[in-house]
Short mmCIF file of N, CA and C in Angstrom, two decimals:
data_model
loop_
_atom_site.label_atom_id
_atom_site.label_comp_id
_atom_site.label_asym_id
_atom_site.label_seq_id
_atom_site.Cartn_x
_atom_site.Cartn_y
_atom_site.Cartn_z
N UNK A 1144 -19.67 4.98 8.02
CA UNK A 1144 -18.98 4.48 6.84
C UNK A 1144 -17.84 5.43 6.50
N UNK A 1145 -16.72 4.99 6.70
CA UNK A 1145 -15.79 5.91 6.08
C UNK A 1145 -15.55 6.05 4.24
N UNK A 1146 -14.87 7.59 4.60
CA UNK A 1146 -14.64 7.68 3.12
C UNK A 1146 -13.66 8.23 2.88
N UNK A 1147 -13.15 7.70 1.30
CA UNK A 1147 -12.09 7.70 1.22
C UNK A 1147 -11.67 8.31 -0.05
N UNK A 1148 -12.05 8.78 -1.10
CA UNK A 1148 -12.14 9.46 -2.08
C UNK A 1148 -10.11 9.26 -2.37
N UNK A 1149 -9.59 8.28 -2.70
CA UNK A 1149 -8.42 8.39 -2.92
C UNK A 1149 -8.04 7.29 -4.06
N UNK A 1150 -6.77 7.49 -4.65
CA UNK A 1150 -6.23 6.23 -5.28
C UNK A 1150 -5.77 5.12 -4.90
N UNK A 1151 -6.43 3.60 -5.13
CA UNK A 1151 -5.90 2.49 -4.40
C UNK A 1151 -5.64 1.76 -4.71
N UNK A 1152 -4.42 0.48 -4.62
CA UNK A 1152 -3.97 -0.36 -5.45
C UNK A 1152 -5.00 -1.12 -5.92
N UNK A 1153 -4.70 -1.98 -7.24
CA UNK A 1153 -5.55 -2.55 -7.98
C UNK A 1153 -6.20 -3.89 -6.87
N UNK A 1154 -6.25 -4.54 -6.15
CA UNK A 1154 -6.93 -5.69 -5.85
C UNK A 1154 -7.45 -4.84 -4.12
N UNK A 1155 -7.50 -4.05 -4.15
CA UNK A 1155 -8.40 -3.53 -2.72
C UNK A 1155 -9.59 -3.28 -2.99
N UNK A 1156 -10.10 -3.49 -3.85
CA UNK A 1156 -11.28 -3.92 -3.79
C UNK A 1156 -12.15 -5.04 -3.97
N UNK A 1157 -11.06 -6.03 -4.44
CA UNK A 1157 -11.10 -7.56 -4.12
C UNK A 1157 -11.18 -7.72 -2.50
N UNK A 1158 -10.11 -7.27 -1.85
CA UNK A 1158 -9.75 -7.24 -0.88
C UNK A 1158 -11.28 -7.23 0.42
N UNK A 1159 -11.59 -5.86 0.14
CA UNK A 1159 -12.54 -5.58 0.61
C UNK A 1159 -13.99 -6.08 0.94
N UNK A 1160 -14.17 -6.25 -0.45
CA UNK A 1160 -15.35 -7.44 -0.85
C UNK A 1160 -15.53 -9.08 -0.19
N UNK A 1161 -13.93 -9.05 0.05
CA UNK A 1161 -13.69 -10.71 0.01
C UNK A 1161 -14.14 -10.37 1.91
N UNK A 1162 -13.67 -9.64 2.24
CA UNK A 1162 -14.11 -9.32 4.10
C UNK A 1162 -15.38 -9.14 4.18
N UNK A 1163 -16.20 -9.22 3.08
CA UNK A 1163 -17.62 -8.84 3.20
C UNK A 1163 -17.93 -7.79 3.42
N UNK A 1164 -17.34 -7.10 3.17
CA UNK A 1164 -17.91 -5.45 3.07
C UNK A 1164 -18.26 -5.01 1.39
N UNK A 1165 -19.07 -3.61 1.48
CA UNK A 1165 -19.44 -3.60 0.36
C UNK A 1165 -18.74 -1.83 0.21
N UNK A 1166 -18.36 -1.62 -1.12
CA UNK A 1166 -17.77 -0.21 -1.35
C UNK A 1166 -18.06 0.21 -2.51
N UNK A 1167 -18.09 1.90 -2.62
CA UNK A 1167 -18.42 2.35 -3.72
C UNK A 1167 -16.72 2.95 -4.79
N UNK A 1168 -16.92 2.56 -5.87
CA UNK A 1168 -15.81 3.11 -6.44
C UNK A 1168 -16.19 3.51 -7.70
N UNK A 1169 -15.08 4.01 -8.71
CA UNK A 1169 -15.09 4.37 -10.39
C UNK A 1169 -13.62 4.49 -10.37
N UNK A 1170 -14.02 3.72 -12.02
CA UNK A 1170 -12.49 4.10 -13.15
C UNK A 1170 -12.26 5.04 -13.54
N UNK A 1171 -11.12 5.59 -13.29
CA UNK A 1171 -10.39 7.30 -13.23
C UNK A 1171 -10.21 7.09 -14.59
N UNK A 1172 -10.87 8.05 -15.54
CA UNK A 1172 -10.03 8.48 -16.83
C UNK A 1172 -8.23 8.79 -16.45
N UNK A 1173 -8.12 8.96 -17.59
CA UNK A 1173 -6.31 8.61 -17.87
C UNK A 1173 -5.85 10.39 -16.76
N UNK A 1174 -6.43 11.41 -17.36
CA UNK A 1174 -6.05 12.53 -16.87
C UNK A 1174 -6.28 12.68 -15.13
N UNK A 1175 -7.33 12.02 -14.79
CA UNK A 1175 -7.85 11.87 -13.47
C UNK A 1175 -6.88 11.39 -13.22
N UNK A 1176 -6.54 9.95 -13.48
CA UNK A 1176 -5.26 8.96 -13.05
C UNK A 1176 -3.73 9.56 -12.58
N UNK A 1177 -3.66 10.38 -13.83
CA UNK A 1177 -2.51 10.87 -13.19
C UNK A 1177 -2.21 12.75 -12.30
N UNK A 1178 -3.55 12.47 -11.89
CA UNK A 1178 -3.75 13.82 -10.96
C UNK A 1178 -3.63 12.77 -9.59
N UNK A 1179 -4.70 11.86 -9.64
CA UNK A 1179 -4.53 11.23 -8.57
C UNK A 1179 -3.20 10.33 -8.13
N UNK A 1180 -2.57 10.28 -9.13
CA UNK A 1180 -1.21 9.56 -8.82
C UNK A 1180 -0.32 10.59 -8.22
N UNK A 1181 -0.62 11.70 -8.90
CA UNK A 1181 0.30 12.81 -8.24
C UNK A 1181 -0.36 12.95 -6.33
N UNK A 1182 -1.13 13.51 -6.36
CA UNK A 1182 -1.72 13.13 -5.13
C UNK A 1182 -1.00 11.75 -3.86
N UNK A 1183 -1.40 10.89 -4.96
CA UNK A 1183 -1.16 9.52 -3.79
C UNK A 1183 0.70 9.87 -3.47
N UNK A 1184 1.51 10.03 -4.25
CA UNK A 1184 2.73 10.69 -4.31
C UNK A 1184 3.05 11.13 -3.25
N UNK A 1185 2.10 12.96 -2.48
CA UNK A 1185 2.73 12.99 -1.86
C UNK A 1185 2.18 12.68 -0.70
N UNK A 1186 1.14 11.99 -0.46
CA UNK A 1186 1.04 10.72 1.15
C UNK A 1186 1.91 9.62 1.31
N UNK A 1187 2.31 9.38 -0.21
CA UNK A 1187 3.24 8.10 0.26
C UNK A 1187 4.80 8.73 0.99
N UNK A 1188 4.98 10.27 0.32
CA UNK A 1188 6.16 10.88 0.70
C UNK A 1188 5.78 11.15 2.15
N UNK A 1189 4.91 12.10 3.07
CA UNK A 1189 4.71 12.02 3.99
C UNK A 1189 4.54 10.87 5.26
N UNK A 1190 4.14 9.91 4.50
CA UNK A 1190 4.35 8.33 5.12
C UNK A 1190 5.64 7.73 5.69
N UNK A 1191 6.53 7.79 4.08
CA UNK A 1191 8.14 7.96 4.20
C UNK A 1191 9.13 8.71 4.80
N UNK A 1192 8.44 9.79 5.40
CA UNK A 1192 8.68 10.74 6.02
C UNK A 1192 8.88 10.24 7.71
N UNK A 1193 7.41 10.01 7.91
CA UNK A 1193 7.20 9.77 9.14
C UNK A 1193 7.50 8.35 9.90
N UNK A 1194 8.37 7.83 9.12
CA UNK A 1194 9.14 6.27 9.14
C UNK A 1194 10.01 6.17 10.43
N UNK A 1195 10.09 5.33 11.34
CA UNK A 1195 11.15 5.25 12.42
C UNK A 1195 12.07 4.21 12.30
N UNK A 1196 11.68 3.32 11.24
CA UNK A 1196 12.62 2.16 11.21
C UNK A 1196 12.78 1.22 9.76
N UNK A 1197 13.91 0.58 9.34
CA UNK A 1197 13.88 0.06 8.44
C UNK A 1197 13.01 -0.28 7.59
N UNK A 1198 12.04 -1.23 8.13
CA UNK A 1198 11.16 -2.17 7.64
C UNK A 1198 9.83 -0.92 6.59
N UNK A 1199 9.76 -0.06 7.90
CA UNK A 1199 8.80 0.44 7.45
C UNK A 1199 9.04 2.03 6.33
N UNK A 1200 10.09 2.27 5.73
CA UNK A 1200 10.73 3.03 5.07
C UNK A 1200 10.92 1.76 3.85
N UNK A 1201 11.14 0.34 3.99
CA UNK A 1201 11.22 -0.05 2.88
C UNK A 1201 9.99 0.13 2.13
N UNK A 1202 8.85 -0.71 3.29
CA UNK A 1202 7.36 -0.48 2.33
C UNK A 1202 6.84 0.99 1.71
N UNK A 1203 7.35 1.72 2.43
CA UNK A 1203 6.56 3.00 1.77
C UNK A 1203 7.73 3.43 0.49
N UNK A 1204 8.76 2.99 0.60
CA UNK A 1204 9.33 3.44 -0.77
C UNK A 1204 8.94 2.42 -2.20
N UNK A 1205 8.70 1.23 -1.02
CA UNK A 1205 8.25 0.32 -2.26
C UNK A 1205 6.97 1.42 -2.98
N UNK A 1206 6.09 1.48 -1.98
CA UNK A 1206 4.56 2.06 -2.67
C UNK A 1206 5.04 3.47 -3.71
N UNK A 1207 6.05 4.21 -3.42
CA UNK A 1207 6.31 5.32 -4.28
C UNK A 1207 7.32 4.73 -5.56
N UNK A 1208 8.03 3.60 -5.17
CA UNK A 1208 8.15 2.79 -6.65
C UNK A 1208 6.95 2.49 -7.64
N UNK A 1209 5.98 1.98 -7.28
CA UNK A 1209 4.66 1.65 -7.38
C UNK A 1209 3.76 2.73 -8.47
N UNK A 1210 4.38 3.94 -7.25
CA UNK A 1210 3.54 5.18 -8.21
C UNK A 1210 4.23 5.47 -9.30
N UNK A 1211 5.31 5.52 -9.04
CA UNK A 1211 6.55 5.78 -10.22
C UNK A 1211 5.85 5.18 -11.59
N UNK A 1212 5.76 3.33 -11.27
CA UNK A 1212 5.46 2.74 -12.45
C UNK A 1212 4.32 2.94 -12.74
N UNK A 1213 3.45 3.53 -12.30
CA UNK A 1213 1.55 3.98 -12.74
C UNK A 1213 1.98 5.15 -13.59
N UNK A 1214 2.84 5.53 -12.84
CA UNK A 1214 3.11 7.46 -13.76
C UNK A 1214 3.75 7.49 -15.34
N UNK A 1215 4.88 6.47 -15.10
CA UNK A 1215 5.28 6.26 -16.08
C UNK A 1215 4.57 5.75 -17.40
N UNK A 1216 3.30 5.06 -16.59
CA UNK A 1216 2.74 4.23 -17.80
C UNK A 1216 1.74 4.98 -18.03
N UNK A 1217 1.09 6.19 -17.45
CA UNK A 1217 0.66 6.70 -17.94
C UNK A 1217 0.65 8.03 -19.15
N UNK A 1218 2.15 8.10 -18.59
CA UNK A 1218 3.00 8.94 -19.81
C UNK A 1218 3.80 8.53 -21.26
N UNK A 1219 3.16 6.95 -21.04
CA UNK A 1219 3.69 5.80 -21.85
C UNK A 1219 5.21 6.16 -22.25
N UNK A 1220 5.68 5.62 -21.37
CA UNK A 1220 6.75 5.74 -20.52
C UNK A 1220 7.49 4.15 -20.04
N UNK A 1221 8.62 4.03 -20.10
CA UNK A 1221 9.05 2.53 -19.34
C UNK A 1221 10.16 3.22 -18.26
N UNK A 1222 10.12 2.27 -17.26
CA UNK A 1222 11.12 2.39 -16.46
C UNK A 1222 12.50 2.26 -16.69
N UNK A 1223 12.91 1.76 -18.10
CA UNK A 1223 14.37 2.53 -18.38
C UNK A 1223 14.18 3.48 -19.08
N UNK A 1224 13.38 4.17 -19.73
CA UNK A 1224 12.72 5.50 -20.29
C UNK A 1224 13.38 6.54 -19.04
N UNK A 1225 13.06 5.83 -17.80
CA UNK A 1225 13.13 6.71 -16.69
C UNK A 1225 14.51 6.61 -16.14
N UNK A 1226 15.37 4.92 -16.15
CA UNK A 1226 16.34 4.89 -15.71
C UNK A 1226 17.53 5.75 -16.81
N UNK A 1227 17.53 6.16 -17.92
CA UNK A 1227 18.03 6.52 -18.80
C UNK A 1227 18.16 8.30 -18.68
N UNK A 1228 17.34 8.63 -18.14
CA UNK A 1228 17.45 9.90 -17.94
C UNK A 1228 18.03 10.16 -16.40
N UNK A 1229 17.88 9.48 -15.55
CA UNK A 1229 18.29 9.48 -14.29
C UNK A 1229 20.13 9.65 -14.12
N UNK A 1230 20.38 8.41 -15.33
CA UNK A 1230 21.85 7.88 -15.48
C UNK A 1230 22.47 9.78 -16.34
N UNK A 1231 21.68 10.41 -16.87
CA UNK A 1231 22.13 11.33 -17.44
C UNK A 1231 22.71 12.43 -16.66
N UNK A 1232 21.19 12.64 -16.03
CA UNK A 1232 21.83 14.09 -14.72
C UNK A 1232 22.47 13.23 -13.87
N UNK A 1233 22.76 12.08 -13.14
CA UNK A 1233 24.34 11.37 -12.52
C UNK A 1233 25.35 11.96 -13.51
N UNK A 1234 24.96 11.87 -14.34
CA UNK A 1234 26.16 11.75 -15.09
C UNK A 1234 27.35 13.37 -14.90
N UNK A 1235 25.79 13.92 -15.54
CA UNK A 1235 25.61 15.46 -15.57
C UNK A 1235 25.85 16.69 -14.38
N UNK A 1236 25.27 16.38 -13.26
CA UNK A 1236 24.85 16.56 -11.89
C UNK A 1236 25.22 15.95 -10.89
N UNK A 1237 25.52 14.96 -10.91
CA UNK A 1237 25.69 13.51 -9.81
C UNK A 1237 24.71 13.00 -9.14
N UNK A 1238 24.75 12.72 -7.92
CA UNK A 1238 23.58 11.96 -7.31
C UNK A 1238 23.44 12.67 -5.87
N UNK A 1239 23.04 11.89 -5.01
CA UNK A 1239 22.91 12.78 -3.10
C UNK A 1239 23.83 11.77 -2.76
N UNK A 1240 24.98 10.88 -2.94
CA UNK A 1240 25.46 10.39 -2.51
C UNK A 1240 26.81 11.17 -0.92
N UNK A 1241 26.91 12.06 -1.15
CA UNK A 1241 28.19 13.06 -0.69
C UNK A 1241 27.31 13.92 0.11
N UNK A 1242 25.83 13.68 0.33
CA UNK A 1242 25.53 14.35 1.58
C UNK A 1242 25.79 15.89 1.46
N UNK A 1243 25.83 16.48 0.57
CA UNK A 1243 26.16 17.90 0.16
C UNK A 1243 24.81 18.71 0.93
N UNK A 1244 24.99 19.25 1.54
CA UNK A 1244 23.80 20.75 1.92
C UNK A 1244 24.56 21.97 2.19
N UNK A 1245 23.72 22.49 0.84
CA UNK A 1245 24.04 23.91 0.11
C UNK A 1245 23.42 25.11 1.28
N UNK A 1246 24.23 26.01 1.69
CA UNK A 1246 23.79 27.11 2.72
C UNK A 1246 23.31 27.74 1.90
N UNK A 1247 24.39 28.53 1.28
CA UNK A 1247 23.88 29.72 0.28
C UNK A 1247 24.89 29.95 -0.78
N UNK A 1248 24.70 30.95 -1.18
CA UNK A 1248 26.13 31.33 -2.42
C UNK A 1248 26.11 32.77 -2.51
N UNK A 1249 26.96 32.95 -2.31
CA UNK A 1249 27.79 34.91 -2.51
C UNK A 1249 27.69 35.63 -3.34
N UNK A 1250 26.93 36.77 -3.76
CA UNK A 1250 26.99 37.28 -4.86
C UNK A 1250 28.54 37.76 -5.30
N UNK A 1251 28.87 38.24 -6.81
CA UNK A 1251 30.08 39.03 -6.26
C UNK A 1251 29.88 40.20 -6.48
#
């Protein structure tokens, strides 16, 4: 029996059940939730990481959209809560658009 001690989208265990298998789980208090969201975070980054092609760089960014909106709501939080601060440091900072990689910087 494998195990899996991780965070999983809401209907996988519909999922599971419906294949006739049987699994053990529990509801993460709120603080659990967002330990484990942090967690699932960075497998989905390592996932995204290890991507060779379109298709499959879309789904895994989808899933770290995903976490985004769990995180957010657990910080009761909305996603222009989030887009609003984003638009700031653009504003502020800019974006990775220009491909910039910083070597180093000179003391004087």
């Amino acid at each position: 029996m494998p195990t899996y001690n991780k965070l999983v989208r809401d209907q996988i265990i519909d999922i599971i059940e419906k294949d006739g298998l049987h699994c053990n789980y529990r509801i993460l208090n709120e603080q659990e939730h967002l330990q484990e969201i942090k967690k699932k975070f960075y497998e989905e980054v390592k996932e995204y990481e290890q991507t060779s092609n379109e298709t499959d760089a879309l789904e895994e960014l989808a899933d770290l959209l995903e976490l985004i909106h769990a995180a957010l709501s657990v910080h009761n939080k909305s996603f222009d809560d989030l887009e609003t601060v984003r638009r700031k440091k653009l504003e502020q900072r800019g974006g990775f658009q220009k491909r910039l990689f910083l070597i180093d910087v000179e003391d004087e």
